[in-house]
Amino acid sequence: MKFLDEAKVYIRSGDGGAGAVSFRREKFIEFGGPDGGDGGRGGDVWVEAVNGLNTLIDFRYQQHFKAKTGTHGMGRNRTGAGGADVTLKVPVGTQIFEEDNETLIVDMVAEGQRYRLAAGGNGGFGNAHFKSSTNQAPNWANPGLEGEEKTLWLRLKLIADAGLVGLPNAGKSTFLAACTRARPKIANYPFTTLHPNLGVATVDSQEFILADIPGLIEGAHEGVGIGDRFLGHVERTRVLLHLVSAQEEDVAKAYKTVKHELEAYGGGLEDKPEIVALAQIDVLDEDELKAKAKALAKACGSPPLLISAVTNRGMIEALRALRSVISAAKAGEESA
């Protein structure tokens, strides 16, 4: 399945049905009077967050969503049926924006959450509605009100507990594959990962969701490389695991490059709890490892974790460190 995290859609709610002009005509009833029924209400357009989706690819193939028009009223005081609603099913974490792509309408953050994007038009009154002691035979009725139409942007920000960031080929996808059942593409060239991948990691019988996004390079906030388009997917995470490859000549520079891009992007990423790890340490001997670990510690201000997804060294410690921050954040949210 292709990954799509932004889509533009057109929606229109249903028009209300027209009221009816009708008079009761039966044998032996001399003054039957008006009996035109009201029109039915037009259908609404809803959005609903559902489980099992992690892409907006469905909106690549259908961009127009129109609810049904209400049925017109009929004689014998029969009210028209309401028009059928239409529901856009989106992944949890989808944001709905106005046509300007800046004004947020609703953020779908919980499974089962529903929101009405456009209300259907009310049905028109039939002539029975207008009868009175001074007007006993009204011969007019109201048309139904028109529905609403809008152009909207859908933008997906995946909901994960922890996010993996780093330069291309820092070992993020290998880390994800080693500790979850996700199977991202892994190869020895930059930008192997072209879209975010999600996996469920388990440590000490506790689970959390891990997101791997495409690597950042210097100038990503200005669109260099793949750019910072996918950083939105780690905005909702509670902690970032910053991987620095042990194969980098200057690990301090590699760390600072990504850190600068996170700060340039904004979105609160620069303030998120960060765990720094020196990855792919199986390629170094002990002396090189100590030197690079010391240089990275000086750059980030604390001793980094030392991990190797190939030999499984330090993996459990990394997962436990992530879980610890996630658990503390969840406890803080519940107490608040």
Coordinates of N, CA and C in Angstrom, one line a residue, residues 29-207:
I29 N -66.2 15.3 1.6 CA -65.5 16.2 2.5 C -65.4 17.5 1.7
E30 N -66.3 18.5 2.1 CA -66.4 19.6 1.3 C -65.2 20.6 1.4
F31 N -64.7 20.8 2.6 CA -63.6 21.7 2.9 C -62.4 20.9 3.4
G32 N -61.7 20.3 2.5 CA -60.6 19.4 2.9 C -59.4 20.2 3.5
G33 N -59.1 21.3 2.9 CA -58.0 22.1 3.4 C -56.6 21.6 2.9
P34 N -55.6 22.4 3.2 CA -54.3 22.1 2.7 C -53.7 20.9 3.5
D35 N -53.0 20.0 2.7 CA -52.3 18.9 3.4 C -51.0 18.6 2.8
G36 N -50.3 19.6 2.3 CA -48.9 19.4 1.8 C -47.9 19.2 2.9
G37 N -47.1 18.1 2.8 CA -46.1 17.8 3.8 C -44.8 18.6 3.6
D38 N -44.0 18.6 4.7 CA -42.7 19.2 4.7 C -41.7 18.4 3.9
G39 N -40.6 19.1 3.4 CA -39.5 18.3 2.8 C -38.6 17.7 3.8
G40 N -37.9 16.7 3.4 CA -36.9 16.0 4.3 C -35.6 16.8 4.3
R41 N -34.9 16.6 5.4 CA -33.6 17.3 5.6 C -32.5 16.7 4.8
G42 N -31.6 17.5 4.3 CA -30.5 17.0 3.5 C -29.5 16.2 4.4
G43 N -28.7 15.3 3.8 CA -27.7 14.6 4.5 C -26.5 15.4 4.9
D44 N -25.9 15.0 6.0 CA -24.7 15.7 6.5 C -23.5 15.0 6.0
V45 N -22.3 15.7 6.1 CA -21.0 15.1 5.8 C -20.2 15.0 7.1
W46 N -19.8 13.8 7.4 CA -19.1 13.5 8.7 C -17.7 13.1 8.4
V47 N -16.8 13.2 9.4 CA -15.5 12.6 9.3 C -15.4 11.7 10.6
E48 N -14.8 10.5 10.4 CA -14.7 9.6 11.5 C -13.3 9.0 11.5
A49 N -12.7 9.0 12.7 CA -11.3 8.3 12.9 C -11.5 6.8 13.1
V50 N -10.9 6.0 12.3 CA -11.1 4.6 12.4 C -9.7 3.9 12.6
N51 N -9.8 2.7 13.2 CA -8.6 1.9 13.4 C -8.2 1.1 12.2
G52 N -7.0 0.8 12.0 CA -6.6 0.0 10.9 C -6.1 0.7 9.6
L53 N -6.1 2.1 9.7 CA -5.6 2.9 8.6 C -4.4 3.7 9.0
N54 N -3.4 3.8 8.2 CA -2.3 4.6 8.5 C -1.8 5.4 7.3
T55 N -2.7 5.6 6.4 CA -2.4 6.4 5.2 C -3.7 7.0 4.6
L56 N -3.6 8.1 3.8 CA -4.8 8.7 3.2 C -4.9 8.3 1.8
I57 N -4.3 7.1 1.4 CA -4.3 6.7 0.0 C -5.7 6.6 -0.6
D58 N -6.7 6.3 0.2 CA -8.1 6.2 -0.4 C -8.5 7.5 -1.0
F59 N -8.0 8.6 -0.5 CA -8.5 9.9 -1.0 C -7.7 10.3 -2.3
R60 N -6.8 9.4 -2.7 CA -6.2 9.6 -4.0 C -7.1 9.3 -5.2
Y61 N -8.0 8.3 -4.9 CA -8.9 7.8 -5.9 C -10.3 8.4 -5.8
Q62 N -10.7 9.0 -4.7 CA -12.0 9.6 -4.6 C -11.8 10.9 -3.8
Q63 N -12.1 12.1 -4.5 CA -11.9 13.4 -3.9 C -13.2 14.1 -3.6
H64 N -14.3 13.6 -4.2 CA -15.6 14.3 -4.1 C -16.5 13.5 -3.3
F65 N -17.1 14.1 -2.2 CA -18.1 13.4 -1.3 C -19.3 14.3 -1.2
K66 N -20.5 13.7 -1.6 CA -21.7 14.5 -1.6 C -22.8 13.7 -0.9
A67 N -23.4 14.3 0.1 CA -24.5 13.7 0.8 C -25.8 13.8 -0.1
K68 N -26.8 13.0 0.2 CA -28.0 12.9 -0.6 C -29.0 14.1 -0.2
T69 N -29.8 14.5 -1.2 CA -30.8 15.5 -1.1 C -32.0 14.9 -0.3
G70 N -32.6 15.7 0.5 CA -33.8 15.2 1.2 C -35.0 15.0 0.2
T71 N -35.9 14.1 0.5 CA -37.0 13.8 -0.3 C -38.0 14.9 -0.2
H72 N -38.7 15.3 -1.3 CA -39.7 16.3 -1.3 C -40.9 15.9 -0.5
G73 N -41.6 16.9 0.1 CA -42.9 16.5 0.8 C -43.9 16.1 -0.1
M74 N -45.0 15.5 0.4 CA -46.1 15.0 -0.5 C -47.4 15.3 0.2
G75 N -48.5 15.1 -0.6 CA -49.8 15.3 -0.1 C -50.1 14.3 1.1
R76 N -51.3 14.6 1.7 CA -51.7 13.8 2.9 C -50.8 13.9 4.0
N77 N -50.2 15.2 4.1 CA -49.3 15.5 5.2 C -48.1 14.6 5.3
R78 N -47.6 14.1 4.2 CA -46.5 13.2 4.3 C -45.2 14.0 4.2
T79 N -44.3 13.8 5.2 CA -43.0 14.5 5.2 C -42.0 13.7 4.5
G80 N -41.2 14.3 3.7 CA -40.2 13.6 2.9 C -39.1 13.0 3.8
A81 N -38.5 11.9 3.4 CA -37.4 11.3 4.1 C -36.1 12.1 4.1
G82 N -35.3 12.1 5.2 CA -34.1 12.8 5.2 C -33.1 12.2 4.2
G83 N -32.2 13.0 3.7 CA -31.1 12.5 2.8 C -30.1 11.7 3.6
A84 N -29.5 10.7 2.9 CA -28.4 9.9 3.5 C -27.2 10.7 3.8
D85 N -26.6 10.5 5.0 CA -25.3 11.1 5.3 C -24.2 10.4 4.5
V86 N -23.0 11.1 4.5 CA -21.8 10.5 3.9 C -20.7 10.7 5.0
T87 N -19.9 9.7 5.2 CA -18.8 9.7 6.2 C -17.5 9.5 5.6
L88 N -16.5 10.4 5.8 CA -15.1 10.2 5.4 C -14.4 9.4 6.5
K89 N -13.9 8.2 6.2 CA -13.2 7.4 7.2 C -11.7 7.7 7.1
V90 N -11.1 8.2 8.2 CA -9.7 8.7 8.1 C -8.9 8.0 9.2
P91 N -7.5 7.9 9.1 CA -6.7 7.3 10.2 C -6.7 8.2 11.4
V92 N -6.5 7.6 12.6 CA -6.4 8.4 13.8 C -5.1 9.2 13.6
G93 N -5.2 10.5 14.0 CA -4.1 11.4 13.8 C -4.3 12.4 12.6
T94 N -5.4 12.3 11.9 CA -5.7 13.1 10.8 C -6.2 14.5 11.2
Q95 N -5.6 15.6 10.6 CA -6.1 16.9 10.9 C -6.8 17.4 9.6
I96 N -7.9 18.1 9.9 CA -8.8 18.7 8.8 C -8.6 20.2 8.8
F97 N -8.2 20.7 7.6 CA -7.9 22.1 7.5 C -8.9 22.7 6.4
E98 N -9.1 24.0 6.6 CA -9.9 24.8 5.6 C -9.1 24.8 4.3
E99 N -9.7 25.4 3.2 CA -9.0 25.4 1.9 C -7.7 26.2 1.9
D100 N -7.5 27.1 2.9 CA -6.2 27.8 2.9 C -5.1 26.9 3.5
N101 N -5.4 25.7 3.9 CA -4.4 24.7 4.4 C -3.7 25.2 5.7
E102 N -4.3 26.2 6.4 CA -3.7 26.7 7.6 C -4.7 26.7 8.8
T103 N -6.0 27.0 8.5 CA -7.0 27.0 9.5 C -7.5 25.7 9.9
L104 N -7.1 25.2 11.1 CA -7.5 23.9 11.6 C -9.0 23.8 12.0
I105 N -9.7 22.9 11.4 CA -11.1 22.6 11.8 C -11.2 21.6 12.9
V106 N -10.5 20.5 12.8 CA -10.6 19.5 13.8 C -9.4 18.6 13.7
D107 N -9.0 18.1 14.9 CA -7.8 17.1 14.9 C -8.4 15.8 15.4
M108 N -8.3 14.8 14.6 CA -8.9 13.5 14.9 C -7.9 12.6 15.7
V109 N -7.9 12.7 17.0 CA -6.9 12.1 17.8 C -7.3 10.8 18.5
A110 N -8.6 10.4 18.4 CA -9.0 9.2 19.1 C -9.9 8.4 18.2
E111 N -9.7 7.1 18.3 CA -10.5 6.1 17.5 C -12.0 6.3 17.8
G112 N -12.8 6.3 16.8 CA -14.2 6.5 17.0 C -14.7 7.9 17.1
Q113 N -13.8 8.9 17.1 CA -14.1 10.3 17.1 C -14.8 10.7 15.8
R114 N -15.9 11.4 16.0 CA -16.7 11.9 14.8 C -16.9 13.4 14.9
Y115 N -17.0 14.0 13.7 CA -17.2 15.5 13.6 C -18.0 15.8 12.4
R116 N -18.9 16.7 12.5 CA -19.7 17.0 11.3 C -19.1 18.2 10.6
L117 N -18.6 17.9 9.3 CA -17.9 18.9 8.5 C -18.9 19.8 7.8
A118 N -20.1 19.3 7.4 CA -21.0 20.1 6.7 C -22.4 19.6 7.0
A119 N -23.3 20.6 7.4 CA -24.7 20.2 7.8 C -25.6 20.3 6.6
G120 N -26.5 19.3 6.5 CA -27.5 19.3 5.4 C -28.5 20.4 5.5
G121 N -29.0 20.8 4.4 CA -30.0 21.9 4.4 C -31.4 21.4 5.0
N122 N -32.1 22.3 5.7 CA -33.4 22.0 6.2 C -34.4 21.8 5.1
G123 N -35.4 21.0 5.3 CA -36.5 20.8 4.4 C -37.4 22.0 4.4
G124 N -38.1 22.2 3.3 CA -39.0 23.3 3.2 C -40.4 23.0 3.8
F125 N -41.1 24.0 4.2 CA -42.4 23.7 4.8 C -43.4 23.5 3.7
G126 N -44.3 22.6 3.9 CA -45.4 22.4 2.9 C -46.5 23.4 3.2
N127 N -47.6 23.5 2.3 CA -48.6 24.5 2.5 C -49.4 24.2 3.8
A128 N -49.4 23.0 4.3 CA -50.2 22.7 5.5 C -49.6 23.5 6.7
H129 N -48.4 23.9 6.6 CA -47.7 24.6 7.7 C -48.2 26.0 7.8
F130 N -48.8 26.6 6.7 CA -49.1 28.0 6.6 C -50.6 28.3 6.8
K131 N -51.4 27.2 7.1 CA -52.8 27.4 7.2 C -53.1 28.1 8.6
S132 N -54.1 29.0 8.5 CA -54.5 29.7 9.7 C -56.0 30.1 9.6
S133 N -56.5 30.7 10.6 CA -57.9 31.1 10.6 C -58.2 32.1 9.5
T134 N -57.2 32.9 9.2 CA -57.4 33.9 8.2 C -56.9 33.5 6.8
N135 N -56.1 32.5 6.7 CA -55.7 32.0 5.4 C -55.9 30.5 5.4
Q136 N -57.0 30.0 5.0 CA -57.4 28.6 5.1 C -57.0 27.8 3.9
A137 N -56.5 28.5 2.9 CA -56.1 27.7 1.7 C -54.8 28.3 1.1
P138 N -53.7 28.3 1.8 CA -52.5 28.8 1.3 C -52.0 27.9 0.1
N139 N -51.6 28.5 -1.0 CA -51.2 27.8 -2.2 C -49.7 27.9 -2.5
W140 N -49.0 28.0 -1.4 CA -47.5 28.1 -1.6 C -46.8 27.2 -0.6
A141 N -45.6 26.9 -0.9 CA -44.7 26.1 0.0 C -43.3 26.6 -0.1
N142 N -42.5 26.2 0.9 CA -41.1 26.7 0.9 C -40.2 25.6 0.1
P143 N -39.2 26.1 -0.6 CA -38.2 25.2 -1.2 C -37.2 24.8 0.0
G144 N -36.5 23.7 -0.2 CA -35.6 23.3 0.8 C -34.3 24.2 0.8
L145 N -33.6 24.3 1.9 CA -32.4 25.1 2.0 C -31.3 24.3 1.3
E146 N -30.3 25.1 0.7 CA -29.2 24.4 0.1 C -28.2 23.9 1.1
G147 N -27.5 22.9 0.8 CA -26.5 22.3 1.6 C -25.2 23.2 1.6
E148 N -24.2 22.8 2.4 CA -22.9 23.5 2.4 C -21.9 22.8 1.5
E149 N -21.1 23.6 0.9 CA -20.0 23.0 0.1 C -18.6 23.6 0.5
K150 N -17.6 22.7 0.6 CA -16.3 23.2 1.0 C -15.2 22.4 0.3
T151 N -14.1 23.0 0.2 CA -12.9 22.3 -0.2 C -12.0 22.2 1.1
L152 N -11.5 21.0 1.4 CA -10.8 20.8 2.6 C -9.4 20.1 2.3
W153 N -8.5 20.3 3.2 CA -7.2 19.5 3.2 C -7.2 18.6 4.4
L154 N -6.8 17.4 4.1 CA -6.6 16.3 5.1 C -5.1 16.2 5.3
R155 N -4.6 16.2 6.5 CA -3.2 16.1 6.7 C -3.0 15.1 7.9
L156 N -2.2 14.0 7.6 CA -2.0 12.9 8.6 C -0.7 13.1 9.3
K157 N -0.8 13.1 10.7 CA 0.3 13.0 11.5 C 0.2 11.8 12.4
L158 N 1.0 10.8 12.0 CA 0.9 9.5 12.7 C 1.1 9.6 14.2
I159 N 0.3 8.8 14.9 CA 0.4 8.8 16.3 C 1.3 7.7 16.8
A160 N 2.4 8.0 17.3 CA 3.4 7.0 17.8 C 3.9 7.5 19.2
D161 N 4.4 6.6 20.0 CA 4.9 7.0 21.3 C 6.3 7.5 21.2
A162 N 7.1 6.9 20.3 CA 8.5 7.3 20.2 C 8.9 7.4 18.7
G163 N 9.8 8.4 18.4 CA 10.2 8.6 17.0 C 11.7 8.4 16.9
L164 N 12.1 7.9 15.7 CA 13.5 7.7 15.4 C 13.9 8.8 14.5
V165 N 15.0 9.5 14.8 CA 15.5 10.6 13.9 C 17.0 10.4 13.8
G166 N 17.5 11.0 12.7 CA 19.0 10.8 12.4 C 19.3 11.1 11.0
L167 N 20.5 11.1 10.6 CA 20.9 11.2 9.2 C 20.5 10.0 8.4
P168 N 20.5 10.1 7.1 CA 20.3 8.8 6.3 C 21.4 7.8 6.7
N169 N 21.0 6.6 6.6 CA 21.9 5.4 6.9 C 22.4 5.5 8.4
A170 N 21.6 6.0 9.3 CA 22.1 6.0 10.7 C 21.6 4.7 11.4
G171 N 20.9 3.9 10.7 CA 20.5 2.6 11.3 C 19.1 2.6 11.9
K172 N 18.3 3.6 11.5 CA 16.9 3.7 12.1 C 16.0 2.6 11.6
S173 N 16.0 2.3 10.3 CA 15.2 1.2 9.8 C 15.6 -0.2 10.4
T174 N 16.9 -0.3 10.5 CA 17.5 -1.6 11.1 C 17.1 -1.7 12.5
F175 N 17.1 -0.6 13.3 CA 16.6 -0.6 14.7 C 15.2 -1.0 14.8
L176 N 14.3 -0.4 13.9 CA 12.9 -0.7 13.9 C 12.6 -2.2 13.6
A177 N 13.4 -2.7 12.6 CA 13.2 -4.1 12.2 C 13.6 -5.0 13.3
A178 N 14.6 -4.6 14.0 CA 15.2 -5.5 15.1 C 14.3 -5.6 16.3
C179 N 13.5 -4.6 16.6 CA 12.8 -4.6 17.8 C 11.2 -4.7 17.6
T180 N 10.8 -4.7 16.3 CA 9.4 -4.8 16.0 C 9.2 -5.8 14.9
R181 N 7.9 -6.0 14.5 CA 7.6 -6.9 13.4 C 7.5 -6.1 12.1
A182 N 7.8 -4.8 12.1 CA 7.8 -4.0 10.9 C 9.0 -4.5 10.0
R183 N 8.8 -4.4 8.7 CA 9.8 -4.8 7.7 C 10.1 -3.7 6.8
P184 N 10.7 -2.6 7.2 CA 11.0 -1.5 6.3 C 12.1 -2.0 5.3
K185 N 12.2 -1.3 4.2 CA 13.3 -1.5 3.3 C 14.6 -1.1 3.9
I186 N 15.6 -1.9 3.8 CA 17.0 -1.6 4.4 C 18.0 -1.8 3.3
A187 N 18.8 -0.8 3.0 CA 19.8 -0.9 2.0 C 21.0 0.1 2.3
N188 N 22.1 -0.1 1.7 CA 23.3 0.7 2.1 C 23.4 1.9 1.1
Y189 N 22.3 2.7 1.1 CA 22.4 4.0 0.3 C 21.5 5.0 1.0
P190 N 21.8 6.3 0.9 CA 20.9 7.3 1.5 C 19.5 7.2 1.0
F191 N 18.6 7.6 1.9 CA 17.2 7.8 1.5 C 16.6 6.4 1.1
T192 N 17.0 5.3 1.7 CA 16.3 4.1 1.5 C 14.9 4.2 1.9
T193 N 14.7 4.8 3.1 CA 13.4 5.1 3.7 C 12.8 6.3 3.0
L194 N 11.7 6.1 2.3 CA 11.1 7.2 1.6 C 9.8 7.7 2.3
H195 N 9.3 6.9 3.2 CA 8.1 7.3 3.9 C 8.1 6.7 5.3
P196 N 7.4 7.3 6.3 CA 7.4 6.8 7.6 C 7.0 5.3 7.8
N197 N 7.6 4.6 8.7 CA 7.2 3.3 9.0 C 6.9 3.2 10.5
L198 N 5.9 2.4 10.8 CA 5.5 2.2 12.2 C 5.7 0.7 12.6
G199 N 6.0 0.6 13.9 CA 6.2 -0.8 14.5 C 5.8 -0.8 15.9
V200 N 5.4 -1.9 16.5 CA 5.1 -2.0 17.9 C 6.2 -2.7 18.6
A201 N 6.9 -2.0 19.5 CA 8.0 -2.6 20.2 C 7.5 -3.1 21.6
T202 N 8.1 -4.2 22.0 CA 7.7 -4.8 23.3 C 8.9 -5.0 24.2
V203 N 8.9 -4.5 25.4 CA 10.0 -4.7 26.4 C 9.4 -4.8 27.8
D204 N 9.8 -5.9 28.5 CA 9.2 -6.2 29.8 C 7.7 -6.3 29.8
S205 N 7.2 -6.9 28.8 CA 5.7 -7.1 28.6 C 4.9 -5.8 28.4
Q206 N 5.6 -4.8 28.1 CA 4.9 -3.5 27.8 C 5.2 -3.1 26.3
E207 N 4.1 -2.6 25.7 CA 4.2 -2.3 24.3 C 4.2 -0.7 24.1

